CSV table of C-alpha atoms and ligand atoms in Angstrom, one decimal:
chain,number,residue,atom,x,y,z
A,5,MET,CA,144.9,138.4,94.9
A,6,SER,CA,145.0,136.8,98.2
A,7,THR,CA,144.2,133.9,100.2
A,8,ARG,CA,144.2,135.5,103.3
A,9,PRO,CA,140.8,134.9,105.0
A,10,PRO,CA,139.2,137.6,106.4
A,11,GLN,CA,136.4,135.4,108.0
A,12,ASN,CA,135.9,132.1,109.2
A,13,LEU,CA,136.1,129.9,106.0
A,14,GLY,CA,133.1,127.8,107.5
A,15,ASP,CA,131.0,131.0,106.8
A,16,VAL,CA,131.6,131.0,103.0
A,17,ASP,CA,128.0,129.7,102.6
A,18,SER,CA,125.9,129.7,99.3
A,19,VAL,CA,125.3,133.2,98.9
A,20,ILE,CA,129.0,134.2,99.0
A,21,SER,CA,130.0,131.2,96.9
A,22,GLU,CA,127.3,132.2,94.1
A,23,ARG,CA,128.3,135.6,94.0
A,24,ALA,CA,132.1,135.0,94.2
A,25,ASN,CA,131.9,132.5,91.5
A,26,ARG,CA,129.6,134.4,89.3
A,27,HIS,CA,132.0,137.4,89.2
A,28,TRP,CA,134.9,135.1,88.8
A,29,TRP,CA,133.6,133.4,85.7
A,30,ASP,CA,132.4,136.7,84.1
A,31,LEU,CA,135.6,138.1,84.7
A,32,ASP,CA,137.4,134.8,83.3
A,33,ALA,CA,135.1,134.1,80.6
A,34,ASP,CA,137.4,135.3,77.4
A,35,ALA,CA,140.4,134.2,79.0
A,36,TYR,CA,138.9,130.7,79.6
A,37,HIS,CA,137.8,130.4,76.3
A,38,ARG,CA,141.1,131.6,74.7
A,39,SER,CA,142.7,128.7,76.5
A,40,HIS,CA,140.2,125.9,76.5
A,41,GLY,CA,137.4,127.2,73.6
A,42,GLU,CA,139.4,125.1,70.7
A,43,PHE,CA,139.5,121.9,72.9
A,44,LEU,CA,136.0,122.4,74.2
A,45,GLY,CA,134.3,123.0,70.6
A,46,GLU,CA,133.3,126.3,71.4
A,47,ALA,CA,133.9,127.3,67.8
A,48,THR,CA,133.0,123.8,66.5
A,49,ALA,CA,129.9,124.1,64.2
A,50,GLY,CA,127.2,121.7,66.0
A,51,GLY,CA,129.3,122.0,69.1
A,52,ASP,CA,131.1,119.0,71.0
A,53,PHE,CA,130.6,117.3,74.1
A,54,VAL,CA,133.9,116.8,76.2
A,55,TRP,CA,133.4,115.5,79.5
A,56,CYS,CA,136.6,116.4,81.3
A,57,PRO,CA,140.3,117.4,80.5
A,58,GLU,CA,141.3,113.8,79.8
A,59,GLY,CA,139.3,114.3,76.7
A,60,LEU,CA,136.3,111.9,77.1
A,61,ARG,CA,133.5,112.5,74.4
A,62,GLU,CA,130.1,111.6,74.9
A,63,ALA,CA,130.2,110.6,71.4
A,64,ASP,CA,132.4,107.7,72.2
A,65,VAL,CA,131.2,106.6,75.7
A,66,GLY,CA,127.2,107.4,75.5
A,67,LEU,CA,126.8,108.1,79.5
A,68,LEU,CA,123.5,109.7,78.9
A,69,GLY,CA,122.4,106.7,76.9
A,70,ASP,CA,119.7,107.5,74.4
A,71,ILE,CA,119.5,111.3,73.8
A,72,VAL,CA,117.6,111.7,70.5
A,73,GLY,CA,114.4,113.4,71.0
A,74,ARG,CA,115.0,113.9,74.7
A,75,THR,CA,114.7,117.1,77.1
A,76,ILE,CA,118.2,117.5,78.6
A,77,LEU,CA,119.1,119.9,81.3
A,78,GLU,CA,122.8,121.0,81.2
A,79,VAL,CA,123.9,122.4,84.6
A,80,GLY,CA,126.8,125.1,84.4
A,81,CYS,CA,126.8,124.7,80.8
A,82,GLY,CA,129.4,127.8,80.1
A,83,SER,CA,129.5,128.5,76.5
A,84,ALA,CA,127.3,125.5,75.9
A,85,PRO,CA,129.3,123.4,73.4
A,86,CYS,CA,127.6,120.2,75.2
A,87,SER,CA,124.2,121.6,74.8
A,88,ARG,CA,124.9,122.5,70.9
A,89,TRP,CA,126.3,119.2,70.5
A,90,LEU,CA,123.3,117.6,72.2
A,91,ALA,CA,120.7,119.6,70.0
A,92,ALA,CA,122.8,118.7,66.9
A,93,GLN,CA,122.2,114.9,67.8
A,94,GLY,CA,118.4,115.6,68.0
A,95,ALA,CA,118.0,116.2,71.7
A,96,HIS,CA,116.1,119.1,73.2
A,97,PRO,CA,118.8,120.7,75.6
A,98,VAL,CA,118.5,123.6,77.9
A,99,GLY,CA,121.6,125.4,79.3
A,100,LEU,CA,122.0,126.8,82.8
A,101,ASP,CA,124.7,129.0,84.0
A,102,ILE,CA,125.3,131.6,86.7
A,103,SER,CA,127.7,133.6,84.5
A,104,ARG,CA,126.2,136.1,82.1
A,105,GLU,CA,129.8,136.5,80.3
A,106,MET,CA,130.0,132.5,79.6
A,107,LEU,CA,126.6,132.3,78.3
A,108,ALA,CA,127.6,135.1,76.1
A,109,HIS,CA,130.1,133.2,74.5
A,110,GLY,CA,127.5,130.5,73.9
A,111,ILE,CA,125.4,133.0,72.2
A,112,SER,CA,128.0,134.1,70.1
A,113,ALA,CA,128.7,130.6,69.0
A,114,MET,CA,125.0,129.8,68.0
A,115,VAL,CA,124.9,133.2,66.0
A,116,ALA,CA,127.9,131.7,64.2
A,117,ASP,CA,126.5,128.3,63.6
A,118,ALA,CA,123.0,128.8,63.5
A,119,SER,CA,122.2,126.4,66.2
A,120,ARG,CA,119.9,127.5,68.8
A,121,VAL,CA,119.6,126.1,72.5
A,122,PRO,CA,117.7,128.1,75.3
A,123,LEU,CA,120.2,129.4,77.8
A,124,ILE,CA,119.1,130.5,81.3
A,125,GLN,CA,121.1,132.6,83.6
A,126,ALA,CA,120.4,131.3,86.9
A,127,GLY,CA,122.1,129.3,90.2
A,128,ALA,CA,122.1,125.5,90.2
A,129,GLU,CA,120.9,125.4,93.8
A,130,HIS,CA,117.7,127.0,92.8
A,131,LEU,CA,116.5,125.4,89.5
A,132,PRO,CA,114.0,127.6,87.6
A,133,PHE,CA,112.0,124.7,86.3
A,134,ALA,CA,108.8,122.8,87.2
A,135,ASP,CA,109.0,119.3,88.7
A,136,GLU,CA,109.6,116.5,86.1
A,137,SER,CA,110.5,118.6,83.4
A,138,PHE,CA,113.6,116.8,81.9
A,139,ASP,CA,114.3,113.3,80.4
A,140,LEU,CA,118.0,113.9,81.4
A,141,ALA,CA,120.7,116.1,83.2
A,142,CYS,CA,124.2,116.3,82.9
A,143,SER,CA,127.1,118.8,83.7
A,144,ALA,CA,130.9,118.9,82.8
A,145,PHE,CA,132.4,120.5,85.7
A,146,GLY,CA,129.7,123.0,85.8
A,147,ALA,CA,128.4,124.5,89.1
A,148,VAL,CA,128.8,121.2,91.3
A,149,PRO,CA,132.4,121.8,92.6
A,150,PHE,CA,131.2,125.7,93.0
A,151,VAL,CA,128.5,125.5,95.1
A,152,ALA,CA,128.5,125.3,99.0
A,153,ASP,CA,125.4,123.1,98.9
A,154,SER,CA,125.8,120.3,96.5
A,155,GLU,CA,123.3,118.1,98.1
A,156,ARG,CA,120.8,120.9,97.4
A,157,VAL,CA,122.0,120.7,93.5
A,158,MET,CA,121.5,117.0,93.7
A,159,SER,CA,117.6,117.3,94.9
A,160,GLU,CA,117.0,120.1,92.7
A,161,VAL,CA,118.0,117.9,89.9
A,162,ALA,CA,116.2,115.2,91.0
A,163,ARG,CA,113.0,117.1,91.4
A,164,VAL,CA,113.2,118.5,87.6
A,165,LEU,CA,114.0,115.1,86.3
A,166,LYS,CA,111.4,112.5,85.0
A,167,PRO,CA,111.2,109.1,86.5
A,168,GLY,CA,113.5,107.2,84.9
A,169,GLY,CA,115.8,110.0,84.0
A,170,ARG,CA,119.5,110.0,84.3
A,171,TRP,CA,121.8,112.9,85.9
A,172,VAL,CA,125.4,112.5,84.9
A,173,PHE,CA,128.0,114.8,86.4
A,174,ALA,CA,131.8,115.2,86.0
A,175,VAL,CA,133.8,117.0,88.6
A,176,ASN,CA,137.4,116.9,90.1
A,177,HIS,CA,138.1,113.6,91.3
A,178,PRO,CA,137.9,114.0,95.2
A,179,MET,CA,141.4,112.7,95.8
A,180,ARG,CA,142.7,115.6,93.8
A,181,TRP,CA,142.0,117.9,96.7
A,182,MET,CA,145.3,116.7,98.6
A,183,PHE,CA,147.7,117.9,96.0
A,184,PRO,CA,148.5,121.4,95.1
A,185,ASP,CA,147.3,122.5,91.6
A,186,ASP,CA,150.7,121.9,90.0
A,187,PRO,CA,150.9,119.7,86.7
A,188,GLY,CA,154.4,119.0,87.4
A,189,PRO,CA,156.4,116.9,90.4
A,190,ALA,CA,155.2,119.5,93.1
A,191,GLY,CA,151.7,118.5,92.0
A,192,LEU,CA,152.4,114.9,93.5
A,193,THR,CA,152.8,115.5,96.9
A,194,VAL,CA,150.2,115.6,99.4
A,195,SER,CA,149.5,118.8,101.1
A,196,ILE,CA,145.7,119.1,102.0
A,197,PRO,CA,143.8,116.5,104.3
A,198,TYR,CA,141.4,114.5,102.0
A,199,PHE,CA,139.0,114.8,105.0
A,200,SER,CA,139.2,118.7,105.2
A,201,ARG,CA,135.7,120.1,103.6
A,202,THR,CA,137.2,123.7,104.4
A,203,PRO,CA,136.6,125.2,101.1
A,204,TYR,CA,139.5,126.9,98.9
A,205,VAL,CA,138.6,130.6,98.9
A,206,GLU,CA,140.5,133.4,97.2
A,207,PHE,CA,139.7,136.9,98.5
A,208,ASP,CA,140.5,140.6,97.0
A,209,GLU,CA,142.3,143.1,99.1
A,210,ASP,CA,138.9,144.1,100.8
A,211,GLY,CA,138.6,140.7,102.0
A,212,VAL,CA,135.6,140.1,99.5
A,213,ALA,CA,135.6,136.3,98.2
A,214,THR,CA,136.3,136.3,94.7
A,215,TYR,CA,136.6,132.6,93.8
A,216,VAL,CA,135.5,129.8,95.8
A,217,GLU,CA,135.6,125.7,95.4
A,218,HIS,CA,134.0,123.4,97.7
A,219,HIS,CA,135.3,119.8,98.3
A,220,ARG,CA,133.3,116.8,98.9
A,221,THR,CA,134.9,113.3,99.7
A,222,ILE,CA,133.5,110.5,97.3
A,223,GLY,CA,131.6,109.1,100.3
A,224,ASP,CA,130.0,112.8,100.5
A,225,ARG,CA,129.2,112.6,96.9
A,226,VAL,CA,127.7,109.1,97.0
A,227,ARG,CA,125.5,110.2,100.3
A,228,GLU,CA,124.5,113.5,98.4
A,229,ILE,CA,123.1,111.3,95.4
A,230,ARG,CA,121.4,108.8,97.6
A,231,SER,CA,119.6,111.4,99.9
A,232,ALA,CA,118.3,112.9,96.8
A,233,GLY,CA,116.2,109.8,96.1
A,234,LEU,CA,118.5,108.8,93.2
A,235,ILE,CA,120.3,105.6,92.4
A,236,LEU,CA,124.2,105.5,91.9
A,237,ASP,CA,124.9,103.5,88.8
A,238,ASP,CA,128.5,103.9,88.3
A,239,ILE,CA,131.6,106.5,89.2
A,240,VAL,CA,133.5,106.7,85.9
A,241,GLU,CA,137.3,107.6,86.6
A,242,PRO,CA,138.7,108.3,83.0
A,243,GLU,CA,142.3,107.2,82.6
A,244,TRP,CA,145.0,109.4,81.1
A,245,PRO,CA,144.8,108.4,77.3
A,246,ASP,CA,148.2,106.9,75.7
A,247,GLY,CA,150.2,110.0,74.0
A,248,PHE,CA,147.7,112.5,75.3
A,249,GLU,CA,149.7,115.6,76.1
A,250,ARG,CA,147.5,118.4,76.7
A,251,GLU,CA,147.8,120.0,80.0
A,252,TRP,CA,145.1,121.9,81.8
A,253,GLY,CA,146.0,123.5,84.9
A,254,GLN,CA,146.6,120.7,87.5
A,255,TRP,CA,145.7,118.0,84.4
A,256,SER,CA,149.0,116.7,83.1
A,257,PRO,CA,150.4,113.6,81.6
A,258,LEU,CA,152.7,113.0,84.8
A,259,ARG,CA,149.8,113.2,87.3
A,260,GLY,CA,147.5,111.4,85.1
A,261,SER,CA,150.1,108.8,85.3
A,262,TYR,CA,149.3,108.2,88.9
A,263,PHE,CA,145.9,109.1,90.0
A,264,PRO,CA,142.6,110.2,88.3
A,265,GLY,CA,141.7,113.9,87.6
A,266,THR,CA,138.2,113.6,87.1
A,267,ALA,CA,135.1,111.6,88.4
A,268,ILE,CA,131.9,111.1,86.7
A,269,PHE,CA,128.6,110.3,88.7
A,270,CYS,CA,126.3,108.4,86.8
A,271,SER,CA,122.8,108.0,88.5
A,272,THR,CA,119.0,107.5,87.8
A,273,LYS,CA,115.8,108.7,89.2
A,274,PRO,CA,113.8,105.6,90.2
A,275,GLY,CA,110.9,105.1,87.7
B,25,SAM,C1,134.8,125.0,84.6
B,25,SAM,S1,133.4,125.9,83.8
B,25,SAM,C2,132.7,124.5,82.8
B,25,SAM,C3,131.6,125.2,81.8
B,25,SAM,C4,131.1,124.1,80.8
B,25,SAM,N1,130.7,122.9,81.3
B,25,SAM,C5,132.9,123.6,80.1
B,25,SAM,O1,132.9,122.4,80.0
B,25,SAM,O2,133.3,124.4,79.6
B,25,SAM,C6,132.2,125.9,85.2
B,25,SAM,C7,131.0,126.5,84.8
B,25,SAM,O3,129.9,126.5,85.8
B,25,SAM,C8,129.3,127.7,86.4
B,25,SAM,N2,128.9,128.0,87.6
B,25,SAM,C9,129.8,127.9,88.7
B,25,SAM,N3,129.2,128.2,89.8
B,25,SAM,C10,127.6,128.0,89.3
B,25,SAM,C11,126.4,127.9,90.1
B,25,SAM,N4,126.2,128.3,91.4
B,25,SAM,N5,125.3,127.9,89.5
B,25,SAM,C12,125.4,127.7,87.9
B,25,SAM,N6,126.7,127.5,87.2
B,25,SAM,C13,127.7,128.0,87.9
B,25,SAM,C14,130.5,128.7,85.7
B,25,SAM,O4,129.9,130.1,85.5
B,25,SAM,C15,131.3,128.2,84.6
B,25,SAM,O5,130.5,128.4,83.4
């Protein structure tokens, strides 16, 4: 792996980002679930809905509101533990993800617990659904941090939501961009300008992008939500829970004691 840029990083567009991330998540699906599957509820009968590495659960916070009987789109569902949990509560979820191997973990989980959720392999910037198909949409770190055009994701979700529908998505807190991905003391020193929208890109030895993450400031995210015609209701910044010791990459009790790791944007399509 190299981070040597073979091209102008400003040219890392939707096509390059989607291709790199599809490949990356396909290759990483097994390792990701070995590390995080238990925490996320991959093998839990009836799934689980964990919003973020801080362990916030939909069962406790109810950010989606009433879910029983509702049609729900999960964007970047991975192995779909959240969708399986929603189905177990009486909702009608559909999971969408770009990675076939991440979805394959979801299919294995459904075979094991006899739950059934439709899973679609597609990119979040072009949702393959008719206008006003869903009552709710959600995403727990799926797709939004990885796409070049997150404004387009917002407008696509707004398009497929019914009037009055909610769109709730969790992403890395924008202020995290400034710090190195280190759970220890080195992760407390600012190293990248908050206002730099240059994406983080890894390349292989041939200069092909193999992993891409895109940064948006808090203000960028608010403007993207509003320009999609949605109303921003809240930005939830989960605090690190007392006594919670589980690290997840850059998420750690140390960093969590100083600044937020996750931002959950809650919005509504006007009725
Ligand atoms: C950090 S994982 C989160 C998965 C799941 N929500 C969870 O909590 O385990 C990010 C997911 O986003 C998916 N993803 C990345 N880029 C995407 C895109 N452009 N469209 C749809 N899904 C994408 C990846 O394949 C991966 O499954």
